[in-house]
């Protein structure tokens, strides 16, 4: 890269005071010696100088109408809170079912050594994920790409496949400690089923809820999750867009295991999503893990199994 | 977060509307202006800014205070705005280099209205109008990053947290967005170029 290109690349960061001291010195040395870049800097400075004055005043009735909306939101929230107890009860029943099914699986595949044929093309989670080889799973972990709710990131992914390189592959450490134990998939379904409710509870206290599902047919799984999100009352559209982006990428051949971060500003939606997921993917693992960001997310990790 | 703010956050989490209104008092104008630059329409901006506050009020018990309240609030505002833009422009094709192609973005840039005299105030006003028009013609993601940087005055680190992207991405995106802004200004009607060049030459001499 020649020094003019480097200079232009650093132009914004220079104006924003975001260069390191060494970069700053190199930038200024070049600017002093190069008329073209010096003109660029002056031009950009003049364009940016008016930004300070672009700010406009609030509309007159802003505060009063906002107040009315806050009062309405508070009332609605209190009504919905009554429903949450009901959903929590239902999810406890669901968790109970998982426990029963899980024990059934453990007995069949563990005690009697029954091998489940995983070649059937079901979209549902692989019936016996315990059989997944640890080594294969580790390789897949390295191919996980992260998609999150921020619009811009989605937009970039959608519009330019090369920008996928901007997404850092999640390191195994990042999410691995809860899922991968010595290269083996954590198979303690009983504990996981028990933690289902705990996961919901902790979601209110700075924890992400990590949902792991293992599927044979990724397309069908993504379609199912999109359908669940659509079904949710007042479904959160950024989440829907995130999901669709992930699905489209998969359709376009970005054949990866995926982790999807979903944000729900509303506890009721959060729990409804989990309940629906539980119904669609009875074998899913639910864990409560430290939140990655300042706001809590539901992270859905979808792994393909052959 | 200072103690007073922390206190207000706790009260708000308990449903205290007065406390929440005190908490957001200093952020209202900023949030409104984010929405205004993102939507380009005062009515939508008011609606969305209020949506953001309502959403923040409902979700505030999840705010843990790791980041500043304002960063958290701006992030919610951005999510609300981008959600809105998506719904409105489902069919718009966004191109990385060219900004956006699509009906919404084909609005011609408003020519600066010729003022009564060539005094500096008029020039400044014209340039302001010019930049606003150019800004509105950028793609949503470029508008977004410029709003956070120029209007909110956020550091790259805070922008990175707000948008959940790396600082390296913030740096390159801001650079691309400003480059886009400049290109729109320089490539559109030719006299814009003379206008801008004249202005900065003048600035350089003083």
PDB file of C-alpha atoms in Angstrom, chain B:
ATOM      1  CA  UNK B   1     -22.371   5.727  35.986  1.00  0.00           C
ATOM      2  CA  UNK B   2     -22.640   8.149  38.899  1.00  0.00           C
ATOM      3  CA  UNK B   3     -24.637   7.452  42.026  1.00  0.00           C
ATOM      4  CA  UNK B   4     -27.523   9.727  41.108  1.00  0.00           C
ATOM      5  CA  UNK B   5     -27.905   8.042  37.731  1.00  0.00           C
ATOM      6  CA  UNK B   6     -27.663   4.606  39.286  1.00  0.00           C
ATOM      7  CA  UNK B   7     -30.348   5.572  41.728  1.00  0.00           C
ATOM      8  CA  UNK B   8     -32.624   6.752  38.926  1.00  0.00           C
ATOM      9  CA  UNK B   9     -32.031   3.530  37.008  1.00  0.00           C
ATOM     10  CA  UNK B  10     -33.063   1.488  40.042  1.00  0.00           C
ATOM     11  CA  UNK B  11     -36.175   3.562  40.624  1.00  0.00           C
ATOM     12  CA  UNK B  12     -37.061   3.296  36.925  1.00  0.00           C
ATOM     13  CA  UNK B  13     -36.640  -0.466  37.062  1.00  0.00           C
ATOM     14  CA  UNK B  14     -39.268  -0.450  39.793  1.00  0.00           C
ATOM     15  CA  UNK B  15     -41.672   1.339  37.433  1.00  0.00           C
ATOM     16  CA  UNK B  16     -41.145   4.915  38.622  1.00  0.00           C
ATOM     17  CA  UNK B  17     -42.028   7.034  35.579  1.00  0.00           C
ATOM     18  CA  UNK B  18     -40.903  10.324  37.150  1.00  0.00           C
ATOM     19  CA  UNK B  19     -37.458   8.872  37.838  1.00  0.00           C
ATOM     20  CA  UNK B  20     -37.234   7.569  34.288  1.00  0.00           C
ATOM     21  CA  UNK B  21     -38.175  10.957  32.862  1.00  0.00           C
ATOM     22  CA  UNK B  22     -35.470  12.626  34.935  1.00  0.00           C
ATOM     23  CA  UNK B  23     -33.012   9.995  33.754  1.00  0.00           C
ATOM     24  CA  UNK B  24     -33.716  10.564  30.077  1.00  0.00           C
ATOM     25  CA  UNK B  25     -34.092  14.360  30.255  1.00  0.00           C
ATOM     26  CA  UNK B  26     -30.624  15.079  28.904  1.00  0.00           C
ATOM     27  CA  UNK B  27     -30.824  12.367  26.262  1.00  0.00           C
ATOM     28  CA  UNK B  28     -34.134  13.242  24.641  1.00  0.00           C
ATOM     29  CA  UNK B  29     -32.784  15.680  22.117  1.00  0.00           C
ATOM     30  CA  UNK B  30     -29.975  13.348  21.117  1.00  0.00           C
ATOM     31  CA  UNK B  31     -32.276  10.390  20.704  1.00  0.00           C
ATOM     32  CA  UNK B  32     -34.711  12.469  18.665  1.00  0.00           C
ATOM     33  CA  UNK B  33     -31.890  13.659  16.420  1.00  0.00           C
ATOM     34  CA  UNK B  34     -30.604  10.138  15.871  1.00  0.00           C
ATOM     35  CA  UNK B  35     -34.090   9.157  14.775  1.00  0.00           C
ATOM     36  CA  UNK B  36     -34.437  12.271  12.659  1.00  0.00           C
ATOM     37  CA  UNK B  37     -31.234  11.670  10.722  1.00  0.00           C
ATOM     38  CA  UNK B  38     -32.035   8.000  10.313  1.00  0.00           C
ATOM     39  CA  UNK B  39     -35.610   8.476   9.126  1.00  0.00           C
ATOM     40  CA  UNK B  40     -35.304  11.925   7.529  1.00  0.00           C
ATOM     41  CA  UNK B  41     -38.817  12.728   8.676  1.00  0.00           C
ATOM     42  CA  UNK B  42     -39.821  14.648  11.850  1.00  0.00           C
ATOM     43  CA  UNK B  43     -43.059  12.708  12.426  1.00  0.00           C
ATOM     44  CA  UNK B  44     -41.391   9.309  12.119  1.00  0.00           C
ATOM     45  CA  UNK B  45     -38.520  10.591  14.240  1.00  0.00           C
ATOM     46  CA  UNK B  46     -40.821  11.573  17.092  1.00  0.00           C
ATOM     47  CA  UNK B  47     -42.641   8.264  16.932  1.00  0.00           C
ATOM     48  CA  UNK B  48     -39.435   6.216  16.875  1.00  0.00           C
ATOM     49  CA  UNK B  49     -37.631   8.240  19.537  1.00  0.00           C
ATOM     50  CA  UNK B  50     -40.606   7.636  21.802  1.00  0.00           C
ATOM     51  CA  UNK B  51     -40.645   3.949  20.865  1.00  0.00           C
ATOM     52  CA  UNK B  52     -37.012   3.793  21.938  1.00  0.00           C
ATOM     53  CA  UNK B  53     -37.766   5.395  25.300  1.00  0.00           C
ATOM     54  CA  UNK B  54     -40.721   3.121  25.947  1.00  0.00           C
ATOM     55  CA  UNK B  55     -38.602   0.118  25.052  1.00  0.00           C
ATOM     56  CA  UNK B  56     -35.824   1.318  27.344  1.00  0.00           C
ATOM     57  CA  UNK B  57     -38.314   1.869  30.162  1.00  0.00           C
ATOM     58  CA  UNK B  58     -39.708  -1.649  29.841  1.00  0.00           C
ATOM     59  CA  UNK B  59     -36.248  -3.208  29.556  1.00  0.00           C
ATOM     60  CA  UNK B  60     -34.391  -1.106  32.103  1.00  0.00           C
ATOM     61  CA  UNK B  61     -34.318  -3.841  34.706  1.00  0.00           C
ATOM     62  CA  UNK B  62     -32.015  -5.680  32.311  1.00  0.00           C
ATOM     63  CA  UNK B  63     -29.607  -2.756  32.161  1.00  0.00           C
ATOM     64  CA  UNK B  64     -26.644  -3.716  34.294  1.00  0.00           C
ATOM     65  CA  UNK B  65     -24.567  -0.573  34.141  1.00  0.00           C
ATOM     66  CA  UNK B  66     -21.503  -2.113  32.486  1.00  0.00           C
ATOM     67  CA  UNK B  67     -21.743   0.377  29.656  1.00  0.00           C
ATOM     68  CA  UNK B  68     -23.030   3.880  30.180  1.00  0.00           C
ATOM     69  CA  UNK B  69     -26.761   4.421  30.170  1.00  0.00           C
ATOM     70  CA  UNK B  70     -26.485   6.634  27.102  1.00  0.00           C
ATOM     71  CA  UNK B  71     -24.644   3.969  25.086  1.00  0.00           C
ATOM     72  CA  UNK B  72     -27.328   1.477  25.990  1.00  0.00           C
ATOM     73  CA  UNK B  73     -30.069   3.942  25.107  1.00  0.00           C
ATOM     74  CA  UNK B  74     -28.496   4.900  21.762  1.00  0.00           C
ATOM     75  CA  UNK B  75     -28.212   1.265  20.898  1.00  0.00           C
ATOM     76  CA  UNK B  76     -31.881   0.686  21.519  1.00  0.00           C
ATOM     77  CA  UNK B  77     -32.655   3.799  19.469  1.00  0.00           C
ATOM     78  CA  UNK B  78     -30.562   2.507  16.591  1.00  0.00           C
ATOM     79  CA  UNK B  79     -32.283  -0.867  16.720  1.00  0.00           C
ATOM     80  CA  UNK B  80     -35.699   0.752  16.672  1.00  0.00           C
ATOM     81  CA  UNK B  81     -34.714   2.954  13.714  1.00  0.00           C
ATOM     82  CA  UNK B  82     -33.103   0.216  11.666  1.00  0.00           C
ATOM     83  CA  UNK B  83     -36.070  -2.031  12.293  1.00  0.00           C
ATOM     84  CA  UNK B  84     -38.323   0.718  10.989  1.00  0.00           C
ATOM     85  CA  UNK B  85     -36.163   1.323   7.921  1.00  0.00           C
ATOM     86  CA  UNK B  86     -36.104  -2.357   7.122  1.00  0.00           C
ATOM     87  CA  UNK B  87     -39.849  -2.611   7.231  1.00  0.00           C
ATOM     88  CA  UNK B  88     -40.152   0.410   5.022  1.00  0.00           C
ATOM     89  CA  UNK B  89     -37.553  -0.593   2.485  1.00  0.00           C
ATOM     90  CA  UNK B  90     -37.690  -4.315   2.233  1.00  0.00           C
ATOM     91  CA  UNK B  91     -37.011  -4.234  -1.476  1.00  0.00           C
ATOM     92  CA  UNK B  92     -34.183  -1.725  -1.385  1.00  0.00           C
ATOM     93  CA  UNK B  93     -30.922  -3.162  -2.604  1.00  0.00           C
ATOM     94  CA  UNK B  94     -28.008  -1.837  -0.651  1.00  0.00           C
ATOM     95  CA  UNK B  95     -24.611  -1.663  -2.231  1.00  0.00           C
ATOM     96  CA  UNK B  96     -21.495  -1.387  -0.174  1.00  0.00           C
ATOM     97  CA  UNK B  97     -19.645   1.067  -2.336  1.00  0.00           C
ATOM     98  CA  UNK B  98     -22.348   3.092  -3.970  1.00  0.00           C
ATOM     99  CA  UNK B  99     -24.538   3.751  -0.982  1.00  0.00           C
ATOM    100  CA  UNK B 100     -28.090   2.698  -1.616  1.00  0.00           C
ATOM    101  CA  UNK B 101     -29.887   2.069  -4.834  1.00  0.00           C
ATOM    102  CA  UNK B 102     -33.627   2.203  -4.643  1.00  0.00           C
ATOM    103  CA  UNK B 103     -36.540   4.531  -4.772  1.00  0.00           C
ATOM    104  CA  UNK B 104     -36.012   6.010  -1.341  1.00  0.00           C
ATOM    105  CA  UNK B 105     -32.434   6.939  -2.048  1.00  0.00           C
ATOM    106  CA  UNK B 106     -32.905   8.393  -5.438  1.00  0.00           C
ATOM    107  CA  UNK B 107     -34.153  11.649  -4.027  1.00  0.00           C
ATOM    108  CA  UNK B 108     -32.133  14.338  -5.686  1.00  0.00           C
ATOM    109  CA  UNK B 109     -30.048  16.391  -3.353  1.00  0.00           C
ATOM    110  CA  UNK B 110     -31.714  19.657  -2.578  1.00  0.00           C
ATOM    111  CA  UNK B 111     -29.829  22.510  -4.129  1.00  0.00           C
ATOM    112  CA  UNK B 112     -28.879  25.091  -1.565  1.00  0.00           C
ATOM    113  CA  UNK B 113     -31.323  27.950  -1.707  1.00  0.00           C
ATOM    114  CA  UNK B 114     -29.589  31.082  -2.864  1.00  0.00           C
ATOM    115  CA  UNK B 115     -29.459  33.393   0.109  1.00  0.00           C
ATOM    116  CA  UNK B 116     -29.782  37.147   0.151  1.00  0.00           C
ATOM    117  CA  UNK B 117     -26.068  37.826   0.159  1.00  0.00           C
ATOM    118  CA  UNK B 118     -22.709  36.153   0.064  1.00  0.00           C
ATOM    119  CA  UNK B 119     -22.108  36.660   3.769  1.00  0.00           C
ATOM    120  CA  UNK B 120     -20.585  33.867   5.761  1.00  0.00           C
ATOM    121  CA  UNK B 121     -23.759  33.011   7.608  1.00  0.00           C
ATOM    122  CA  UNK B 122     -25.547  32.287   4.358  1.00  0.00           C
ATOM    123  CA  UNK B 123     -22.664  30.211   3.119  1.00  0.00           C
ATOM    124  CA  UNK B 124     -22.655  28.235   6.308  1.00  0.00           C
ATOM    125  CA  UNK B 125     -26.389  27.672   6.054  1.00  0.00           C
ATOM    126  CA  UNK B 126     -26.035  26.492   2.482  1.00  0.00           C
ATOM    127  CA  UNK B 127     -23.252  24.123   3.368  1.00  0.00           C
ATOM    128  CA  UNK B 128     -25.357  22.769   6.215  1.00  0.00           C
ATOM    129  CA  UNK B 129     -28.237  22.119   3.847  1.00  0.00           C
ATOM    130  CA  UNK B 130     -25.836  20.531   1.407  1.00  0.00           C
ATOM    131  CA  UNK B 131     -24.377  18.172   3.994  1.00  0.00           C
ATOM    132  CA  UNK B 132     -27.819  17.251   5.280  1.00  0.00           C
ATOM    133  CA  UNK B 133     -28.940  16.407   1.762  1.00  0.00           C
ATOM    134  CA  UNK B 134     -25.818  14.357   1.132  1.00  0.00           C
ATOM    135  CA  UNK B 135     -26.222  12.623   4.471  1.00  0.00           C
ATOM    136  CA  UNK B 136     -29.804  11.672   3.626  1.00  0.00           C
ATOM    137  CA  UNK B 137     -28.677  10.149   0.362  1.00  0.00           C
ATOM    138  CA  UNK B 138     -26.284   7.709   2.036  1.00  0.00           C
ATOM    139  CA  UNK B 139     -27.140   4.096   2.796  1.00  0.00           C
ATOM    140  CA  UNK B 140     -28.714   3.457   6.210  1.00  0.00           C
ATOM    141  CA  UNK B 141     -25.585   1.837   7.605  1.00  0.00           C
ATOM    142  CA  UNK B 142     -23.400   4.754   6.570  1.00  0.00           C
ATOM    143  CA  UNK B 143     -25.926   7.272   7.911  1.00  0.00           C
ATOM    144  CA  UNK B 144     -26.039   5.316  11.114  1.00  0.00           C
ATOM    145  CA  UNK B 145     -22.314   5.341  11.749  1.00  0.00           C
ATOM    146  CA  UNK B 146     -22.065   9.046  10.910  1.00  0.00           C
ATOM    147  CA  UNK B 147     -24.956   9.872  13.225  1.00  0.00           C
ATOM    148  CA  UNK B 148     -23.188   8.100  16.068  1.00  0.00           C
ATOM    149  CA  UNK B 149     -19.901   9.785  15.327  1.00  0.00           C
ATOM    150  CA  UNK B 150     -20.904  13.296  14.289  1.00  0.00           C
ATOM    151  CA  UNK B 151     -24.111  13.894  16.224  1.00  0.00           C
ATOM    152  CA  UNK B 152     -23.549  11.715  19.268  1.00  0.00           C
ATOM    153  CA  UNK B 153     -19.833  12.368  19.345  1.00  0.00           C
ATOM    154  CA  UNK B 154     -19.191   8.788  20.416  1.00  0.00           C
ATOM    155  CA  UNK B 155     -15.683   7.362  20.427  1.00  0.00           C
ATOM    156  CA  UNK B 156     -14.879   4.448  18.129  1.00  0.00           C
ATOM    157  CA  UNK B 157     -14.955   2.231  21.175  1.00  0.00           C
ATOM    158  CA  UNK B 158     -18.458   3.330  22.128  1.00  0.00           C
ATOM    159  CA  UNK B 159     -19.673   3.022  18.542  1.00  0.00           C
ATOM    160  CA  UNK B 160     -18.235  -0.452  18.465  1.00  0.00           C
ATOM    161  CA  UNK B 161     -20.228  -1.315  21.598  1.00  0.00           C
ATOM    162  CA  UNK B 162     -23.357   0.376  20.334  1.00  0.00           C
ATOM    163  CA  UNK B 163     -23.381  -1.460  17.019  1.00  0.00           C
ATOM    164  CA  UNK B 164     -21.753  -4.617  18.288  1.00  0.00           C
ATOM    165  CA  UNK B 165     -18.996  -4.517  15.679  1.00  0.00           C
ATOM    166  CA  UNK B 166     -15.216  -4.394  16.052  1.00  0.00           C
ATOM    167  CA  UNK B 167     -13.341  -1.105  16.357  1.00  0.00           C
ATOM    168  CA  UNK B 168     -11.511  -1.932  13.138  1.00  0.00           C
ATOM    169  CA  UNK B 169     -14.848  -2.174  11.372  1.00  0.00           C
ATOM    170  CA  UNK B 170     -15.934   1.117  12.928  1.00  0.00           C
ATOM    171  CA  UNK B 171     -12.813   2.800  11.621  1.00  0.00           C
ATOM    172  CA  UNK B 172     -13.163   1.538   8.069  1.00  0.00           C
ATOM    173  CA  UNK B 173     -16.900   2.108   7.994  1.00  0.00           C
ATOM    174  CA  UNK B 174     -16.622   5.715   9.137  1.00  0.00           C
ATOM    175  CA  UNK B 175     -13.959   6.312   6.558  1.00  0.00           C
ATOM    176  CA  UNK B 176     -16.105   4.772   3.820  1.00  0.00           C
ATOM    177  CA  UNK B 177     -19.170   6.695   4.950  1.00  0.00           C
ATOM    178  CA  UNK B 178     -17.341  10.026   4.916  1.00  0.00           C
ATOM    179  CA  UNK B 179     -15.816   9.204   1.585  1.00  0.00           C
ATOM    180  CA  UNK B 180     -19.328   8.481   0.346  1.00  0.00           C
ATOM    181  CA  UNK B 181     -20.517  11.777   1.759  1.00  0.00           C
ATOM    182  CA  UNK B 182     -17.725  13.612   0.002  1.00  0.00           C
ATOM    183  CA  UNK B 183     -18.354  11.841  -3.284  1.00  0.00           C
ATOM    184  CA  UNK B 184     -22.034  12.699  -3.186  1.00  0.00           C
ATOM    185  CA  UNK B 185     -21.190  16.332  -2.580  1.00  0.00           C
ATOM    186  CA  UNK B 186     -18.494  16.489  -5.240  1.00  0.00           C
ATOM    187  CA  UNK B 187     -20.122  14.344  -7.893  1.00  0.00           C
ATOM    188  CA  UNK B 188     -23.553  15.881  -7.908  1.00  0.00           C
ATOM    189  CA  UNK B 189     -24.156  19.284  -9.522  1.00  0.00           C
ATOM    190  CA  UNK B 190     -20.858  20.759 -10.423  1.00  0.00           C
ATOM    191  CA  UNK B 191     -21.167  24.021  -8.551  1.00  0.00           C
ATOM    192  CA  UNK B 192     -21.242  22.164  -5.248  1.00  0.00           C
ATOM    193  CA  UNK B 193     -17.640  21.385  -5.813  1.00  0.00           C
ATOM    194  CA  UNK B 194     -16.694  25.022  -6.350  1.00  0.00           C
ATOM    195  CA  UNK B 195     -18.732  25.876  -3.349  1.00  0.00           C
ATOM    196  CA  UNK B 196     -16.986  23.482  -1.029  1.00  0.00           C
ATOM    197  CA  UNK B 197     -13.552  24.183  -2.413  1.00  0.00           C
ATOM    198  CA  UNK B 198     -14.098  27.906  -2.065  1.00  0.00           C
ATOM    199  CA  UNK B 199     -15.162  27.485   1.506  1.00  0.00           C
ATOM    200  CA  UNK B 200     -12.243  25.458   2.635  1.00  0.00           C
ATOM    201  CA  UNK B 201      -9.706  27.593   0.800  1.00  0.00           C
ATOM    202  CA  UNK B 202     -11.092  30.514   2.719  1.00  0.00           C
ATOM    203  CA  UNK B 203     -10.841  28.570   5.966  1.00  0.00           C
ATOM    204  CA  UNK B 204      -7.248  27.672   5.142  1.00  0.00           C
ATOM    205  CA  UNK B 205      -6.208  31.290   4.663  1.00  0.00           C
ATOM    206  CA  UNK B 206      -7.516  32.591   7.940  1.00  0.00           C
TER     207      UNK B 206
END
